[in-house]
Structures are given as structure tokens and as C-alpha cells.
Short mmCIF file of C-alpha atoms in Angstrom, two decimals:
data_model
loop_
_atom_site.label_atom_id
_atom_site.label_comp_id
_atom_site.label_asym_id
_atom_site.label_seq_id
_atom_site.Cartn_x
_atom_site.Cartn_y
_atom_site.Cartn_z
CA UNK A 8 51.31 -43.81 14.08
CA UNK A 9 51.32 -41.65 17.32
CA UNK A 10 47.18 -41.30 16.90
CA UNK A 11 46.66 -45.10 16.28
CA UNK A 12 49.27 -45.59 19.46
CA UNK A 13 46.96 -42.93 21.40
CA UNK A 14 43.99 -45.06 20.36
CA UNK A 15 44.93 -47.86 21.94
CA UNK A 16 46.35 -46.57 25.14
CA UNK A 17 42.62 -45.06 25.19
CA UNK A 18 41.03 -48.07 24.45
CA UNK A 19 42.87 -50.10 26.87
CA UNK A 20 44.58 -52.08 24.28
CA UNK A 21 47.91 -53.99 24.54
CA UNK A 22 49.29 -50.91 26.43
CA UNK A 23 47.20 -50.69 29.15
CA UNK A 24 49.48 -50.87 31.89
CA UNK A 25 50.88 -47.76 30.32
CA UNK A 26 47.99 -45.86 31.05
CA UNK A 27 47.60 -44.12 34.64
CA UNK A 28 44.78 -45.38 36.92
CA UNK A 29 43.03 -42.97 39.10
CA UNK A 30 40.69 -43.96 42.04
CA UNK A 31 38.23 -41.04 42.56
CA UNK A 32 39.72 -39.21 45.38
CA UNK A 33 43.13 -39.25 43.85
CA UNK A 34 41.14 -37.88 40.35
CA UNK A 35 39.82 -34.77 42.52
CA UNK A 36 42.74 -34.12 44.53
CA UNK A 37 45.15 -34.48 41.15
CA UNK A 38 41.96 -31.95 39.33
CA UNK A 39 42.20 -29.61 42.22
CA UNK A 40 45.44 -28.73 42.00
CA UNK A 41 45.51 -28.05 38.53
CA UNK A 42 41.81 -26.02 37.69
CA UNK A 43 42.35 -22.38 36.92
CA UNK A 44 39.51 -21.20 38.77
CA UNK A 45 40.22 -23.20 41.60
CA UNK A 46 43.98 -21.87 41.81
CA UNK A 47 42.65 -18.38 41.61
CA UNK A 48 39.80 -19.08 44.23
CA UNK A 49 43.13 -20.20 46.64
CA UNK A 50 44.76 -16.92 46.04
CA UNK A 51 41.73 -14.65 46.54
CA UNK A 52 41.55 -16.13 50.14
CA UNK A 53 45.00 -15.44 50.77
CA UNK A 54 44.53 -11.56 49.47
CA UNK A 55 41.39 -11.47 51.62
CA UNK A 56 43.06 -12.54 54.61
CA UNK A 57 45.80 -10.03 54.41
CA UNK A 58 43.72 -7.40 53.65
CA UNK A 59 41.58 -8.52 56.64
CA UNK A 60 45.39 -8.03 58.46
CA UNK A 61 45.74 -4.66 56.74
CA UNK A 62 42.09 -3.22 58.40
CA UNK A 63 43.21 -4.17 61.76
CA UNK A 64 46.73 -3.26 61.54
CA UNK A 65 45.34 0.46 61.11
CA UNK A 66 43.55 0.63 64.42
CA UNK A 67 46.41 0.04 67.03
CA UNK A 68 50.02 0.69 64.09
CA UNK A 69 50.68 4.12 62.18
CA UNK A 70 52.28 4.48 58.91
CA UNK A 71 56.03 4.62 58.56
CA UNK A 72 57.86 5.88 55.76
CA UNK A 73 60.95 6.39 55.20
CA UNK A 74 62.80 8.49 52.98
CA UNK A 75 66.30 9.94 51.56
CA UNK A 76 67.81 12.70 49.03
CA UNK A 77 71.04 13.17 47.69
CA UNK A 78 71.51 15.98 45.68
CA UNK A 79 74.34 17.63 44.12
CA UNK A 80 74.62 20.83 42.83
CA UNK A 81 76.99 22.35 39.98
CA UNK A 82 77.44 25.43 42.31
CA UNK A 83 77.41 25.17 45.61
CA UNK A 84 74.20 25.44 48.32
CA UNK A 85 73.91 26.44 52.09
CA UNK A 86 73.61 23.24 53.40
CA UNK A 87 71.52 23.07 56.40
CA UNK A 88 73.64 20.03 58.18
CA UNK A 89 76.86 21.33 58.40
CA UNK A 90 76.05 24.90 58.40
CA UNK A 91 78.29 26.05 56.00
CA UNK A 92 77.71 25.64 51.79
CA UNK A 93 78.25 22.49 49.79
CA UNK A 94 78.38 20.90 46.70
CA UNK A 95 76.28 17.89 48.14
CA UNK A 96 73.13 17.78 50.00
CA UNK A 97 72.32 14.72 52.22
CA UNK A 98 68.55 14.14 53.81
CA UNK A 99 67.20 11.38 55.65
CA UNK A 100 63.26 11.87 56.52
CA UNK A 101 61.43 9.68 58.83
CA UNK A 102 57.06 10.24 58.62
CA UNK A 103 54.81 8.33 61.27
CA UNK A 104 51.10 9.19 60.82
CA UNK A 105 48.24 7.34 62.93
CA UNK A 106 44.51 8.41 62.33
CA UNK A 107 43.02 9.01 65.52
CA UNK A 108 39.52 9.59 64.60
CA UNK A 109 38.35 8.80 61.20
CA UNK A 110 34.58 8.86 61.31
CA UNK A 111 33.97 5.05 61.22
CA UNK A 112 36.12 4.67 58.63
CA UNK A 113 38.48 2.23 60.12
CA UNK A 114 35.84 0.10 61.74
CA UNK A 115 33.69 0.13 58.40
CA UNK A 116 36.98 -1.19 56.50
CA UNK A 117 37.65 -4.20 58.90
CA UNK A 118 33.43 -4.99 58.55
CA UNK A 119 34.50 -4.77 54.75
CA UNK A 120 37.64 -6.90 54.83
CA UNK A 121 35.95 -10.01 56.83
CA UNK A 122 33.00 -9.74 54.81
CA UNK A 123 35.30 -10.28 51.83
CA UNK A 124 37.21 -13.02 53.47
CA UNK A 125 33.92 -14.77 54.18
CA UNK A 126 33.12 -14.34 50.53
CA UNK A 127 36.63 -15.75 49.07
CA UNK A 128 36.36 -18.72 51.39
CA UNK A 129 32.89 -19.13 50.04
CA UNK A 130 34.59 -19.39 46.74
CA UNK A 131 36.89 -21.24 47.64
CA UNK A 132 34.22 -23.68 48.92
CA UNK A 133 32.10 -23.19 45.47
CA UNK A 134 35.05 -23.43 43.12
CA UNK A 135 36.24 -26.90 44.99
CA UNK A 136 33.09 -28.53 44.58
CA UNK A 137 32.55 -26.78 40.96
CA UNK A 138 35.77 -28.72 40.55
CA UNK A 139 34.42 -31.72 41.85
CA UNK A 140 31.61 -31.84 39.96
CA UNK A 141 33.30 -31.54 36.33
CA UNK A 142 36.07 -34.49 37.55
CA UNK A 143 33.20 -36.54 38.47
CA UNK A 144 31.20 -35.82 35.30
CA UNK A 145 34.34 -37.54 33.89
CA UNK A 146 35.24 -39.93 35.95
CA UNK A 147 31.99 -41.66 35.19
CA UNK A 148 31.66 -41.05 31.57
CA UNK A 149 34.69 -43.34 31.79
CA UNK A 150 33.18 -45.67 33.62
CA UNK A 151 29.79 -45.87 32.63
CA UNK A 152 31.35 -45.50 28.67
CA UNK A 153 33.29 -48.25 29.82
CA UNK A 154 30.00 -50.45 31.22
CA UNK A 155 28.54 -49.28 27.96
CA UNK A 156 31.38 -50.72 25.50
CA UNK A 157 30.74 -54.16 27.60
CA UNK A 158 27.27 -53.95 26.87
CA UNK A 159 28.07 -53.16 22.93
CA UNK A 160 30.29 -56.40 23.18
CA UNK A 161 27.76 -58.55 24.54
CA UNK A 162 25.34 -57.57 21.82
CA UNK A 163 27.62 -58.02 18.98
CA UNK A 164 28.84 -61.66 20.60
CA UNK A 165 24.78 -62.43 21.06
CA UNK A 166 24.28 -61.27 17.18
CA UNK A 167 27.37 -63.65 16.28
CA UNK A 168 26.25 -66.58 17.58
CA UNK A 169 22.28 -66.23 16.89
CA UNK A 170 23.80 -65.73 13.15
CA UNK A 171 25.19 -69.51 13.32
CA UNK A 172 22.30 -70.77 15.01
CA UNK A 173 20.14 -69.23 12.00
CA UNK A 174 22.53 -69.76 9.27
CA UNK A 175 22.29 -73.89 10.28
CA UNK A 176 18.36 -73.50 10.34
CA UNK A 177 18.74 -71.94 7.01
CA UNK A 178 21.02 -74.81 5.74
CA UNK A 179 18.57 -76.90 6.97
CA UNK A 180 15.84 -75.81 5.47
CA UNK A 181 14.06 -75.06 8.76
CA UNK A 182 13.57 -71.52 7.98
CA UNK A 183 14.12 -69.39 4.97
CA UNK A 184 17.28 -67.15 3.90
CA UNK A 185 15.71 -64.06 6.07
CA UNK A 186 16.50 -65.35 9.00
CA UNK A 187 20.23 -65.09 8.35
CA UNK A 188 19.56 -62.20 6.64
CA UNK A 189 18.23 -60.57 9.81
CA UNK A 190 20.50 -61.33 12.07
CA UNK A 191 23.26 -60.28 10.03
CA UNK A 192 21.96 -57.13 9.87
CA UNK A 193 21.49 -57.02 13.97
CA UNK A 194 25.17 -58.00 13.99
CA UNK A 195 26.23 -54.88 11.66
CA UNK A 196 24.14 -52.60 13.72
CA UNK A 197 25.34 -54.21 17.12
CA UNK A 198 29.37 -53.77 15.54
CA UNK A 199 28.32 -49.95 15.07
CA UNK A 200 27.33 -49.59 17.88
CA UNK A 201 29.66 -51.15 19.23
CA UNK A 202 32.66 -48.69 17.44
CA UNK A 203 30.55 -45.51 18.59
CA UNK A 204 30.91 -46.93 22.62
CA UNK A 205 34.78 -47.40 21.88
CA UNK A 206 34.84 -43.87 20.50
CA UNK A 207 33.25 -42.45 23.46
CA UNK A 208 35.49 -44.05 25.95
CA UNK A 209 38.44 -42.55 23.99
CA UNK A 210 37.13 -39.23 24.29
CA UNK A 211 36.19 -39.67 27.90
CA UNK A 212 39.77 -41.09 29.31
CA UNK A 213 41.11 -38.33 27.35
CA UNK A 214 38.43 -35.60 28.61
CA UNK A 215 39.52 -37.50 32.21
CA UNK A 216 42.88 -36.96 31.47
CA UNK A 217 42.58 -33.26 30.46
CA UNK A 218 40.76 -32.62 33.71
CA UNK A 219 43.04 -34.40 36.19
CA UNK A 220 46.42 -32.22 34.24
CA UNK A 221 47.57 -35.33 32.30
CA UNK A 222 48.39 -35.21 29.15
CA UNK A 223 46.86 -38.71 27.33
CA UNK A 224 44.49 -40.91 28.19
CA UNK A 225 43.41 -41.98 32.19
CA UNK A 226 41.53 -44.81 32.73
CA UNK A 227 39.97 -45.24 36.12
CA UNK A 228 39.93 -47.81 38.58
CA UNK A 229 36.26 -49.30 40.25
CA UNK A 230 34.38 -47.51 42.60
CA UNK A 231 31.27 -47.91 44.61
CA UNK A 232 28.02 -48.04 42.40
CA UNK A 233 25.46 -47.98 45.34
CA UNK A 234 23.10 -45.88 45.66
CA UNK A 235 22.48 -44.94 49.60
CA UNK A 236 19.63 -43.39 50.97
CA UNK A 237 20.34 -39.83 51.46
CA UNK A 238 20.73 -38.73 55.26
CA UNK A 239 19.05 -35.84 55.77
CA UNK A 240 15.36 -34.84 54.29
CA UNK A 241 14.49 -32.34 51.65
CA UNK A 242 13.33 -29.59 54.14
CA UNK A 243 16.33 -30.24 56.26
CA UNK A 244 18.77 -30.14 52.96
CA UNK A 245 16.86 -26.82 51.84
CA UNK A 246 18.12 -25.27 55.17
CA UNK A 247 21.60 -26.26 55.20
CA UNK A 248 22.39 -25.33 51.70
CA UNK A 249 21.00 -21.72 53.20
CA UNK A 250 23.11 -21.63 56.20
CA UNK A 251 26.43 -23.78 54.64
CA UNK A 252 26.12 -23.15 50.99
CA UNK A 253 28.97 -21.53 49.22
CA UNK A 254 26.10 -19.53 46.79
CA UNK A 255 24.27 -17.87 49.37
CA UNK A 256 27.21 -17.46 51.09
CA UNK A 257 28.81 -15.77 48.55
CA UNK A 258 25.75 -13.44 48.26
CA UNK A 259 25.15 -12.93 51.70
CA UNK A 260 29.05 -11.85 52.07
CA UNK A 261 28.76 -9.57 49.05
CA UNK A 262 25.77 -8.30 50.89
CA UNK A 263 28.03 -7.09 53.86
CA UNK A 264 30.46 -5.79 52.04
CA UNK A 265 28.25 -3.30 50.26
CA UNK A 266 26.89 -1.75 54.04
CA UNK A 267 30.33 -1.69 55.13
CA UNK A 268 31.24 0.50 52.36
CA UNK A 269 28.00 2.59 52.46
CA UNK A 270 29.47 2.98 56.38
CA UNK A 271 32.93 3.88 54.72
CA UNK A 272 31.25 6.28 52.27
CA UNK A 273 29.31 7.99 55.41
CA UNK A 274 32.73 8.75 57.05
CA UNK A 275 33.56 11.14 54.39
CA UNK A 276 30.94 13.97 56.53
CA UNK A 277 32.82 13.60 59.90
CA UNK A 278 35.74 15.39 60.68
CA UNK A 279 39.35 13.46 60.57
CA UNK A 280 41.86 13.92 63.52
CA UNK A 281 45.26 12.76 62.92
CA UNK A 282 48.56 12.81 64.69
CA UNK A 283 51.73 13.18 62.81
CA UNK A 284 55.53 12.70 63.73
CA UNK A 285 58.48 13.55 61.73
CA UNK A 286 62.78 13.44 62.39
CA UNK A 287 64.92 14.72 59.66
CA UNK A 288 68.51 14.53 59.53
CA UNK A 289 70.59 16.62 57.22
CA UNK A 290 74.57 16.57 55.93
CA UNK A 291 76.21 16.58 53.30
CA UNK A 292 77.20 12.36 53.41
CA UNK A 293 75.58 9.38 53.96
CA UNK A 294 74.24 8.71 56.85
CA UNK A 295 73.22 12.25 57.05
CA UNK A 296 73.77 13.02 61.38
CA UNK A 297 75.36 16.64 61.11
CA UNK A 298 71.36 18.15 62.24
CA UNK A 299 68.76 16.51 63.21
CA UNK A 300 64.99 18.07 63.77
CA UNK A 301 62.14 16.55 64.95
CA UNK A 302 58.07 17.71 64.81
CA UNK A 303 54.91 16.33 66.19
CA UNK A 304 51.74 17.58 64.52
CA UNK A 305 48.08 16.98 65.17
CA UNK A 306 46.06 17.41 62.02
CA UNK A 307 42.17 17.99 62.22
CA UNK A 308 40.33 18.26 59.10
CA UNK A 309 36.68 18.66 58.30
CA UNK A 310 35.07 18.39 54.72
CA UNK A 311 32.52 21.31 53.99
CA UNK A 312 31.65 21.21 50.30
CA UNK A 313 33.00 18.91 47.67
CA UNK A 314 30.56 19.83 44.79
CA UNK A 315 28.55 16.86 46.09
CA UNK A 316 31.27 14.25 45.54
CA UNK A 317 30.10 12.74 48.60
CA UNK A 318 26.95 12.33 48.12
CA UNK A 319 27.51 10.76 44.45
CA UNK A 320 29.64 8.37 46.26
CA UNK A 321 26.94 7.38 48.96
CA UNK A 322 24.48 7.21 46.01
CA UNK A 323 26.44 4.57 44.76
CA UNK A 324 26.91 2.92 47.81
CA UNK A 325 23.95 2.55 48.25
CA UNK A 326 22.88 1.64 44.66
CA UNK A 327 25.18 -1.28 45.15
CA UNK A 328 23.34 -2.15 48.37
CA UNK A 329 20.19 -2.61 47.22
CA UNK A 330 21.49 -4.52 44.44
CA UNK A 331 23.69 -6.90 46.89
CA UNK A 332 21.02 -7.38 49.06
CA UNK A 333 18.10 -8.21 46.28
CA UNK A 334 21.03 -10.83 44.78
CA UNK A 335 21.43 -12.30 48.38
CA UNK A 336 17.20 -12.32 48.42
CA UNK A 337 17.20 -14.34 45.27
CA UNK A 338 19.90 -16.33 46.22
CA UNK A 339 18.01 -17.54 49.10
CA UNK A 340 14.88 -17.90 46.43
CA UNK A 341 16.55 -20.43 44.40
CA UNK A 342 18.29 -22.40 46.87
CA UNK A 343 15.04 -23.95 47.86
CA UNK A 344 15.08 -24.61 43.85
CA UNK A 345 18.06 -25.68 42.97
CA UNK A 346 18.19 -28.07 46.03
CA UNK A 347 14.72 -29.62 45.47
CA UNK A 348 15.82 -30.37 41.73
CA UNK A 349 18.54 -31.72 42.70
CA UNK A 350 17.57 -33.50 45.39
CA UNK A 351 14.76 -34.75 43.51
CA UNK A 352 17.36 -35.87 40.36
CA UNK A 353 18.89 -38.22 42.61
CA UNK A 354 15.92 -39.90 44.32
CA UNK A 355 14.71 -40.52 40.84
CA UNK A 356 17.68 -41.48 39.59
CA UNK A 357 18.51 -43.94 42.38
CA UNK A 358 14.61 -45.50 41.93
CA UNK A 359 15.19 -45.54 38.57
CA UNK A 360 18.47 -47.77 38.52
CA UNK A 361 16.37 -50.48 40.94
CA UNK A 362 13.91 -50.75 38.42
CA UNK A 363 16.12 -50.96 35.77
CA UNK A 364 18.34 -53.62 37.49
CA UNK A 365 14.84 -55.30 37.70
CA UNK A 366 14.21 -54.70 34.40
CA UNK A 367 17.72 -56.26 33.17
CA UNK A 368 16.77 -59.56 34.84
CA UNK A 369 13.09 -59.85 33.32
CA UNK A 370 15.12 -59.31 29.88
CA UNK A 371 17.70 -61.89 29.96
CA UNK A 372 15.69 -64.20 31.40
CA UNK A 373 13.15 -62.90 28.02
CA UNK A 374 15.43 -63.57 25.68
CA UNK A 375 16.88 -66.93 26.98
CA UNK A 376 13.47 -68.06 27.08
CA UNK A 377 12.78 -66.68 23.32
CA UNK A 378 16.53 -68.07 22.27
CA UNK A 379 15.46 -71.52 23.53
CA UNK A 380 11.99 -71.23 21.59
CA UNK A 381 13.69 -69.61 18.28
CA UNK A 382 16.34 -72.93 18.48
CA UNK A 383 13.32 -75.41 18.96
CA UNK A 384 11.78 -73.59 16.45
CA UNK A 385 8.81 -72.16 18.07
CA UNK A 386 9.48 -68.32 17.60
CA UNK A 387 10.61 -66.33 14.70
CA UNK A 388 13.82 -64.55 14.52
CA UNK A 389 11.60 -61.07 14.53
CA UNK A 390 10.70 -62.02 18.54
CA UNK A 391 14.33 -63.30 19.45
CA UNK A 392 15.87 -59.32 17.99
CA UNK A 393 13.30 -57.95 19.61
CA UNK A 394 13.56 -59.60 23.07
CA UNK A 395 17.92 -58.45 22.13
CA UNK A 396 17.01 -55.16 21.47
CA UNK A 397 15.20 -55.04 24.88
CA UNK A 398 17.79 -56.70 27.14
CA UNK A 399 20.52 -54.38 25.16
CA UNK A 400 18.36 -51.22 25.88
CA UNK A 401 18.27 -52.29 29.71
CA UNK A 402 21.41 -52.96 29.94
CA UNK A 403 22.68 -49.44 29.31
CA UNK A 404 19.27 -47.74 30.96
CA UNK A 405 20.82 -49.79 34.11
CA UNK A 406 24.34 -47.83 33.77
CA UNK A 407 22.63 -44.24 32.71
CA UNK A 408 20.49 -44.03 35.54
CA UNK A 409 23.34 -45.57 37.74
CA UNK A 410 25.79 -43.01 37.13
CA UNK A 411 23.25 -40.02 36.63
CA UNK A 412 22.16 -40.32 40.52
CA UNK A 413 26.00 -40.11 41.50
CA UNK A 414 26.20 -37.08 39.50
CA UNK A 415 22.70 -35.62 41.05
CA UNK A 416 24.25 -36.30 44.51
CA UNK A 417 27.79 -34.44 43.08
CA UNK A 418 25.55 -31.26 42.19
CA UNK A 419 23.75 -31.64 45.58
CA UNK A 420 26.73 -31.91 47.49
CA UNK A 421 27.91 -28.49 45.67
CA UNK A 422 25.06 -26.78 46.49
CA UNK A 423 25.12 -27.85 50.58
CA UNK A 424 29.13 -27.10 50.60
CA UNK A 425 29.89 -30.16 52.10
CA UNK A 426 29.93 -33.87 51.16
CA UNK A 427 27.06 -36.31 52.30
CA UNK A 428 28.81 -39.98 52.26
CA UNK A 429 32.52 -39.08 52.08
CA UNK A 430 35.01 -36.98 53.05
#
């Protein structure tokens, strides 16, 4: 009961009004907020922008901690505080520490830290449109499926009544039992067909549904099936997907991180210079205020020999490097690739769907012309399923090609990091 119920909420049947209807924007806002890797992407920009925070704080605050003991002893101590001995020892420690030359370090952490911010809002950028992309794969398998199911219905009502038109010829002794014959078995294949396109639309509104954190079947309300003219060349869409692009981005950010952390690495040869400050307090209670001391300490430290720790680490560094920067190289490589083929998916695409919205007209206005003739009986039922079969196989090349160049211009837009007709 509860599948055949799913079914037709799917199918749009009786229930319909049941079923939520999504416009596009409110299918990638509602898909947004509920993708994993999205979700994660937000976080990572929020870590990277306090640890951004954290490598500036260190140039111009120290460190602070504080700190307290209470101890108690079975027999009893000199206690410090009071002067005298005591059962109960009470310290309260106060430890400022400010690096005030660390090599490079510092700076080399904050080059780090905004090179990893740039990279998280990169992926940010990447995992929004990555986002995009899937809800629109989707949203038009929904609505092409559903284009498809009307195309399914038209063939199966065209097979029904070309099987009473030939059924009376064959009463009539105008043609032989055949005829009926063949159309029947054109209207089988066409109610087939026609149970495969219902199928898919059930597995689409429920794939839609999945994707937009519902849980059941969304059907989807009309949008735009244009097909504009894209606003910027191929040369000029090659460049912005290198300067804007949330790939190269990402590489050219990982990129920066590596030198800042060969820079980091390097520090580890200079001498550090640090200045201290400490109050304790001592008693044998809380808050400890019986003594009080206070020191100030400059610290100056200078690495000789570390077994060639170091220099591992720098190897590595720099190991990484080379590797960040020959990933940022490619990156750049197959931009210009990935952009052209996309590019060139939806200019195909979108020439495509004109000629296949010409081709749709030559083929009804085919088969009403070969209808006509097979009624008059001037052409066989062979030419009047074939000139069918034609319209039927326009008909859906019309919504394929439709919907694939609005999915080309969703993986351009995802590759440029920004979108082209919309906001």
C-alpha cells in the first residue's frame, strides 16, 4: 500500500497537490543547505578565518596562561605564603610570553593562514556550484522525464487511434488483417514505452527529492527552456575561469601555502628571542595573596645541530612545493580544456535543439500528410509507423538536446565560479 501510494504521489496522480513544488532557485537554495560537502566547505571557511585571526593575533598579543595548585599534605610543609608550615599549599601562577623575533616565522604563518582562507573560500565557491550542478542534473531529469512521458502519451494515443482507423479498413476489406496487426503491435511498444518514461519520472522526483533533503517525491514547477547566446567568447571564458575559477583557485592557494611553510620551515636556522613575564602568589587558601613574586625574563635561543631534523623538514617542504606548484601548472593546463569542452557542449547542444525543433515540425507535418494518404488509402501502414517512429524520435531528441545545453552551461558556470544569466 505505502509503495503503490508513493507511486502515485511520484507520478502525479490523484495526490498531486500533496507533492511539494520547487522552482529552481528554491531547489538549490533548499540542496545547499542540506549537501554534506557543502556544509563542511562552510565550516572550513570559518576555521580558516580564525586561524587567519590566530596568525595575526601573535604579532602585536602574547600568550596568557593561567594557572592554580592546591595541595595538601598528610604532614605538614613550609609553606612559602605565610611563612610558617601548613597542611595546605595554595598557588596561583600567571605566564605571559610574546616572541619577539622568530625568524620569519610569524610572518610565514599569516602568508600560510590567508593562503588557506583563499583556498576554503575557493571551496566554498567549488562545492556550491558542485552542488548546483547535481540539483540541476535533477531538476531536469524531472522535467525533461516529464516532457518525455508526454511524448510516450502522444505516441500511444496516435497508435490507438491509427488502430481504429486500420481495424475499419480491415472490416472493410480495404486492406488485409496486417494492417491491424501492425499497429497493434506499435501500440504495445508505444504502452512500453510509455511505462519505462513513467518509471523514470518516479525515480527522478524521488532522486529530486533526495537532493533537495525531502523525503518523497518533488515535482518541479516550469522554468525557462531558452537557450541564450552565451555573453562572453571562448578565449575570454578560458581567462576568467583562470583568474575566478574555484579549481585553479584552489591550486593556486595550495600553491602558497606550501612556500609559506617552506618560509616557516627556514625559520627553524635563526635564532628565537622571546620575552617572558611571570607573578605568583602563594598561601595556604584560596585566593592565594599571603606572597606574591614577580619575574621578567628574556629568552634567546639558537638551534645548532638537530641530527638534521631541519633539514628533513625543509626537504619536505619543499617536496610539497614542487608538487603544489606542478598541480597549480596543470590546473591552469586543463582549464583551457575543461572550459572549451564545455563551452563547446553547450553551443552544440543549443544548435542542436534548433534543429531539432525544426526537425519536430517537418515530422508532424510528415506524418499528417502520410495519415491523410494511409486514410485515403494511398500509403501503407509500413510508411504511416515509420513517419510515427520519426516524429516520436524528434520529439524526445527536441527535449535531450534542450535540457543537455542547460546542463553544459551548469558545468560551465562551475568551472568560471560565477553564474552567466542569473544570479
Amino acid at each position: 500500500m505505502i509503495a503503490t501510494a508513493l507511486l502515485a504521489l511520484a507520478l502525479g496522480g490523484g495526490a498531486v497537490d500533496t507533492i511539494p513544488r520547487l522552482t529552481l532557485d528554491e531547489a538549490l537554495t533548499r540542496a545547499a543547505r542540506v549537501d554534506p560537502n557543502y556544509v563542511r566547505a562552510l565550516g572550513n571557511v570559518s576555521s580558516a578565518d580564525w586561524a587567519r585571526r590566530s596568525a595575526l593575533a601573535t604579532f602585536v598579543l602574547p600568550s596568557l596562561t593561567l594557572s592554580s595548585d592546591y595541595t595538601f599534605f598528610s604532614t605538614e610543609q613550609f609553606n612559602i605564603g605565610i611563612g610558617a608550615p601548613a597542611s595546605t599549599i595554595v598557588a596561583a601562577r600567571a605566564d605571559v610570553r610574546f616572541g619577539l623575533f622568530t625568524g620569519g616565522r610569524k610572518s610565514a604563518e599569516l602568508k600560510r593562514a590567508r593562503a588557506e582562507q583563499e583556498g576554503a573560500e575557493a571551496t566554498e565557491v567549488q562545492a556550491r556550484f558542485g552542488v548546483a550542478l547535481a540539483t540541476e542534473a535533477d531538476f531536469y531529469a524531472v522535467l525533461g522525464g516529464q516532457e518525455l512521458l508526454q511524448v510516450a502519451n502522444d505516441r500511444v494515443s496516435r497508435a490507438e487511434s491509427q488502430l481504429v482507423v486500420a481495424r475499419a479498413r480491415v472490416v472493410s476489406g480495404a486492406v488485409v488483417q496486417t494492417d491491424s496487426l501492425q499497429v497493434l503491435l506499435e501500440l504495445n511498444q508505444a504502452r512500453i514505452g510509455l511505462l519505462r518514461e513513467e518509471a523514470a519520472v518516479l525515480v527522478a522526483r524521488l532522486s529530486l527529492g533526495r537532493r533537495v533533503g525531502v523525503g518523497g517525491p518533488v515535482d518541479v514547477a516550469p522554468t525557462d527552456t531558452t537557450l541564450p547566446e552565451l555573453p562572453l567568447g571562448l578565449p575570454q571564458a578560458v581567462e576568467l575561469a583562470a583568474l575566478e575559477g574555484p579549481d585553479y583557485r584552489i591550486a593556486l592557494a595550495n600553491e602558497r601555502q606550501a612556500e609559506a611553510f617552506v618560509k616557516s620551515q627556514r625559520a627553524s636556522y635563526f635564532p628565537q628571542l622571546s620575552l617572558g613575564a611571570n607573578l605568583s602568589s602563594f598561601d595556604d587558601r584560596f585566593f592565594p595573596d599571603a606572597l606574591s613574586r614577580s619575574s621578567l625574563t628574556i629568552s634567546l635561543s639558537f638551534p645548532v645541530w638537530d641530527g638534521f631534523q631541519r633539514e628533513l623538514a625543509i626537504n619536505r617542504a619543499r617536496t610539497t612545493l614542487d608538487v603544489a606548484r606542478a598541480q597549480r601548472e596543470d590546473a591552469l593546463r586543463a582549464t583551457a580544456v575543461d572550459v572549451t569542452q564545455a563551452y563547446s557542449a553547450y553551443q552544440t547542444a543549443r544548435q542542436t535543439a534548433e534543429v531539432s525543433s525544426q526537425a519536430v515540425s517537418i515530422a508532424q507535418e510528415n506524418f499528417r500528410v502520410q495519415e491523410a494518404r494511409y486514410r485515403a488509402g494511398a500509403s501503407t501502414i509500413l510508411d504511416l509507423l515509420e513517419a510515427q517512429t520519426r516524429l516520436t524520435e524528434a520529439q524526445a531528441q527536441l527535449v535531450q538536446s534542450r535540457y543537455a545545453a542547460r546542463l553544459a552551461l551548469a558545468g560551465l558556470e562551475a568551472l568560471l565560479g560565477r553564474r552567466l544569466f542569473r544570479d
